[in-house]
Amino acid sequence: MDTVGSFEAKTHLPKLLERVSRGEKITITRRGKPVAMLVPPPSESTKDVRQVVNETLEWRDREGPTLGEDLTIRDLIEEGRR
């Protein structure tokens, strides 16, 4: 982990961000004391859209109807308007 002063961080921010994007962690100091860190964001695992749709359909099939047998979304909307 590298350490840079706040003035250097301000002056060379684009270069520091490039290093962070490659996985480095950089501590920023003010008068020799750490005040901030530049770190890469946590890696996100993105799900395939088909996988999300399939999981939703499986959940719906497992849980059954959530509005009840005779209740429709239209009924809920009308009830909310009263």
Coordinates of N, CA and C in Angstrom, one line a residue:
M1 N 0.9 -1.2 0.0 CA 0.0 0.0 0.0 C 0.9 1.2 0.0
D2 N 0.6 2.1 -0.9 CA 1.4 3.3 -1.1 C 0.7 4.5 -0.3
T3 N 1.5 5.5 0.1 CA 1.0 6.6 0.8 C 1.4 7.9 0.1
V4 N 0.5 8.8 0.0 CA 0.8 10.1 -0.7 C 0.1 11.2 0.2
G5 N 0.7 12.4 0.1 CA 0.2 13.5 0.8 C -1.0 14.1 0.1
S6 N -1.8 14.9 0.8 CA -3.0 15.4 0.2 C -2.8 16.3 -1.0
F7 N -1.7 17.1 -1.0 CA -1.4 18.0 -2.1 C -1.0 17.2 -3.3
E8 N -0.2 16.1 -3.1 CA 0.2 15.2 -4.2 C -1.0 14.5 -4.8
A9 N -1.9 14.1 -3.9 CA -3.1 13.4 -4.3 C -4.0 14.3 -5.2
K10 N -4.1 15.6 -4.8 CA -4.9 16.5 -5.5 C -4.2 16.8 -6.9
T11 N -2.9 16.9 -6.9 CA -2.2 17.2 -8.1 C -2.2 16.0 -9.1
H12 N -2.1 14.8 -8.6 CA -2.0 13.6 -9.5 C -3.1 12.7 -9.4
L13 N -4.3 13.2 -9.1 CA -5.5 12.3 -8.9 C -5.7 11.4 -10.1
P14 N -5.7 11.9 -11.3 CA -6.0 10.9 -12.4 C -5.0 9.7 -12.4
K15 N -3.7 10.0 -12.2 CA -2.7 8.9 -12.1 C -3.0 7.9 -10.9
L16 N -3.4 8.5 -9.8 CA -3.7 7.7 -8.6 C -4.9 6.8 -8.9
L17 N -5.9 7.4 -9.6 CA -7.2 6.6 -9.9 C -6.8 5.5 -10.8
E18 N -5.9 5.7 -11.8 CA -5.5 4.7 -12.7 C -4.9 3.5 -11.9
R19 N -4.0 3.8 -11.0 CA -3.4 2.8 -10.2 C -4.4 2.0 -9.3
V20 N -5.4 2.8 -8.8 CA -6.4 2.1 -8.0 C -7.3 1.2 -8.8
S21 N -7.5 1.6 -10.1 CA -8.3 0.8 -11.0 C -7.6 -0.5 -11.3
R22 N -6.3 -0.6 -11.1 CA -5.5 -1.8 -11.3 C -5.4 -2.6 -10.1
G23 N -6.1 -2.2 -9.0 CA -6.1 -3.0 -7.8 C -5.3 -2.5 -6.6
E24 N -4.5 -1.4 -6.8 CA -3.7 -0.8 -5.7 C -4.6 -0.1 -4.7
K25 N -4.1 0.0 -3.5 CA -4.7 0.7 -2.4 C -3.7 1.9 -2.1
I26 N -4.3 3.1 -1.9 CA -3.4 4.2 -1.6 C -4.0 5.0 -0.4
T27 N -3.1 5.3 0.5 CA -3.5 6.1 1.7 C -3.1 7.5 1.4
I28 N -4.1 8.4 1.7 CA -3.8 9.8 1.6 C -3.6 10.4 3.0
T29 N -2.5 11.2 3.1 CA -2.2 11.8 4.5 C -2.3 13.3 4.4
R30 N -2.5 13.8 5.6 CA -2.5 15.3 5.8 C -1.5 15.5 7.0
R31 N -0.4 16.2 6.7 CA 0.6 16.4 7.8 C 1.0 15.1 8.4
G32 N 1.2 14.1 7.5 CA 1.7 12.8 8.0 C 0.7 11.9 8.6
K33 N -0.5 12.3 8.8 CA -1.5 11.4 9.4 C -2.5 11.0 8.3
P34 N -2.8 9.7 8.3 CA -3.8 9.1 7.3 C -5.1 9.8 7.5
V35 N -5.7 10.2 6.4 CA -7.0 10.8 6.5 C -8.0 10.2 5.5
A36 N -7.5 9.5 4.5 CA -8.4 8.8 3.5 C -7.7 7.7 2.8
M37 N -8.5 6.8 2.2 CA -7.9 5.8 1.4 C -8.6 5.7 0.1
L38 N -7.8 5.5 -1.0 CA -8.4 5.2 -2.3 C -8.2 3.7 -2.5
V39 N -9.4 3.0 -2.6 CA -9.4 1.6 -2.8 C -10.3 1.2 -3.9
P40 N -10.0 0.1 -4.6 CA -10.9 -0.3 -5.7 C -12.3 -0.7 -5.1
P41 N -13.3 -0.5 -5.9 CA -14.7 -0.9 -5.4 C -14.7 -2.5 -5.3
P42 N -15.6 -3.0 -4.4 CA -15.8 -4.4 -4.3 C -16.2 -5.0 -5.7
S43 N -15.8 -6.1 -6.0 CA -16.2 -6.7 -7.3 C -17.6 -7.1 -7.2
E44 N -18.3 -6.8 -8.3 CA -19.8 -7.1 -8.3 C -19.9 -8.3 -9.3
S45 N -20.7 -9.2 -8.8 CA -21.0 -10.4 -9.7 C -22.3 -10.1 -10.3
T46 N -22.3 -9.8 -11.5 CA -23.6 -9.5 -12.2 C -24.3 -10.8 -12.7
K47 N -25.5 -10.9 -12.4 CA -26.3 -12.0 -12.8 C -26.8 -11.8 -14.2
D48 N -26.9 -12.9 -14.9 CA -27.5 -12.9 -16.2 C -29.0 -12.6 -16.1
V49 N -29.6 -11.8 -17.0 CA -31.0 -11.5 -16.9 C -31.8 -12.7 -16.9
R50 N -31.5 -13.7 -17.7 CA -32.3 -15.0 -17.7 C -32.3 -15.6 -16.4
Q51 N -31.1 -15.6 -15.7 CA -31.0 -16.3 -14.4 C -31.9 -15.6 -13.4
V52 N -32.0 -14.2 -13.4 CA -32.8 -13.5 -12.5 C -34.3 -13.8 -12.8
V53 N -34.7 -13.8 -14.0 CA -36.0 -14.1 -14.4 C -36.4 -15.5 -13.9
N54 N -35.5 -16.5 -14.2 CA -35.8 -17.9 -13.8 C -35.9 -18.0 -12.2
E55 N -35.1 -17.3 -11.5 CA -35.2 -17.3 -10.0 C -36.5 -16.7 -9.6
T56 N -36.9 -15.6 -10.2 CA -38.2 -15.0 -9.9 C -39.3 -15.9 -10.1
L57 N -39.3 -16.6 -11.3 CA -40.4 -17.5 -11.6 C -40.4 -18.7 -10.7
E58 N -39.2 -19.2 -10.3 CA -39.2 -20.3 -9.3 C -39.8 -19.9 -8.0
W59 N -39.4 -18.7 -7.6 CA -39.9 -18.2 -6.3 C -41.5 -18.1 -6.3
R60 N -42.0 -17.5 -7.5 CA -43.4 -17.4 -7.6 C -44.1 -18.7 -7.6
D61 N -43.5 -19.7 -8.3 CA -44.1 -21.1 -8.3 C -44.1 -21.7 -6.9
R62 N -43.0 -21.4 -6.1 CA -42.8 -22.0 -4.8 C -43.8 -21.3 -3.8
E63 N -43.9 -20.0 -3.9 CA -44.7 -19.2 -2.9 C -46.2 -19.2 -3.2
G64 N -46.5 -19.4 -4.5 CA -47.9 -19.3 -4.8 C -48.4 -17.9 -5.0
P65 N -49.7 -17.7 -5.3 CA -50.2 -16.3 -5.4 C -50.1 -15.5 -4.1
T66 N -49.7 -14.3 -4.2 CA -49.5 -13.5 -3.0 C -50.7 -12.5 -2.8
L67 N -51.6 -12.4 -3.7 CA -52.7 -11.5 -3.5 C -54.0 -12.3 -3.0
G68 N -53.9 -13.5 -3.0 CA -55.1 -14.3 -2.5 C -55.9 -14.8 -3.7
E69 N -56.8 -15.7 -3.5 CA -57.6 -16.3 -4.5 C -58.4 -15.3 -5.4
D70 N -59.2 -14.4 -4.7 CA -60.1 -13.6 -5.4 C -59.7 -12.1 -5.5
L71 N -58.5 -11.8 -5.0 CA -58.0 -10.4 -4.9 C -57.1 -10.2 -6.2
T72 N -57.4 -9.1 -6.8 CA -56.6 -8.7 -8.0 C -55.9 -7.4 -7.7
I73 N -54.9 -7.1 -8.5 CA -54.2 -5.8 -8.4 C -55.2 -4.6 -8.6
R74 N -56.1 -4.8 -9.5 CA -57.2 -3.8 -9.7 C -57.9 -3.5 -8.4
D75 N -58.3 -4.6 -7.7 CA -59.0 -4.4 -6.4 C -58.2 -3.6 -5.4
L76 N -56.9 -3.9 -5.4 CA -56.0 -3.1 -4.5 C -55.9 -1.7 -4.9
I77 N -55.8 -1.4 -6.2 CA -55.8 0.0 -6.6 C -57.1 0.7 -6.2
E78 N -58.2 0.1 -6.5 CA -59.5 0.7 -6.2 C -59.6 1.0 -4.7
E79 N -59.2 0.0 -3.9 CA -59.2 0.1 -2.4 C -58.4 1.3 -2.0
G80 N -57.2 1.5 -2.6 CA -56.3 2.6 -2.2 C -56.9 4.0 -2.6
R81 N -57.9 4.0 -3.5 CA -58.5 5.3 -3.9 C -59.6 5.7 -3.0
R82 N -60.1 4.8 -2.2 CA -61.2 5.1 -1.3 C -60.8 6.0 -0.1

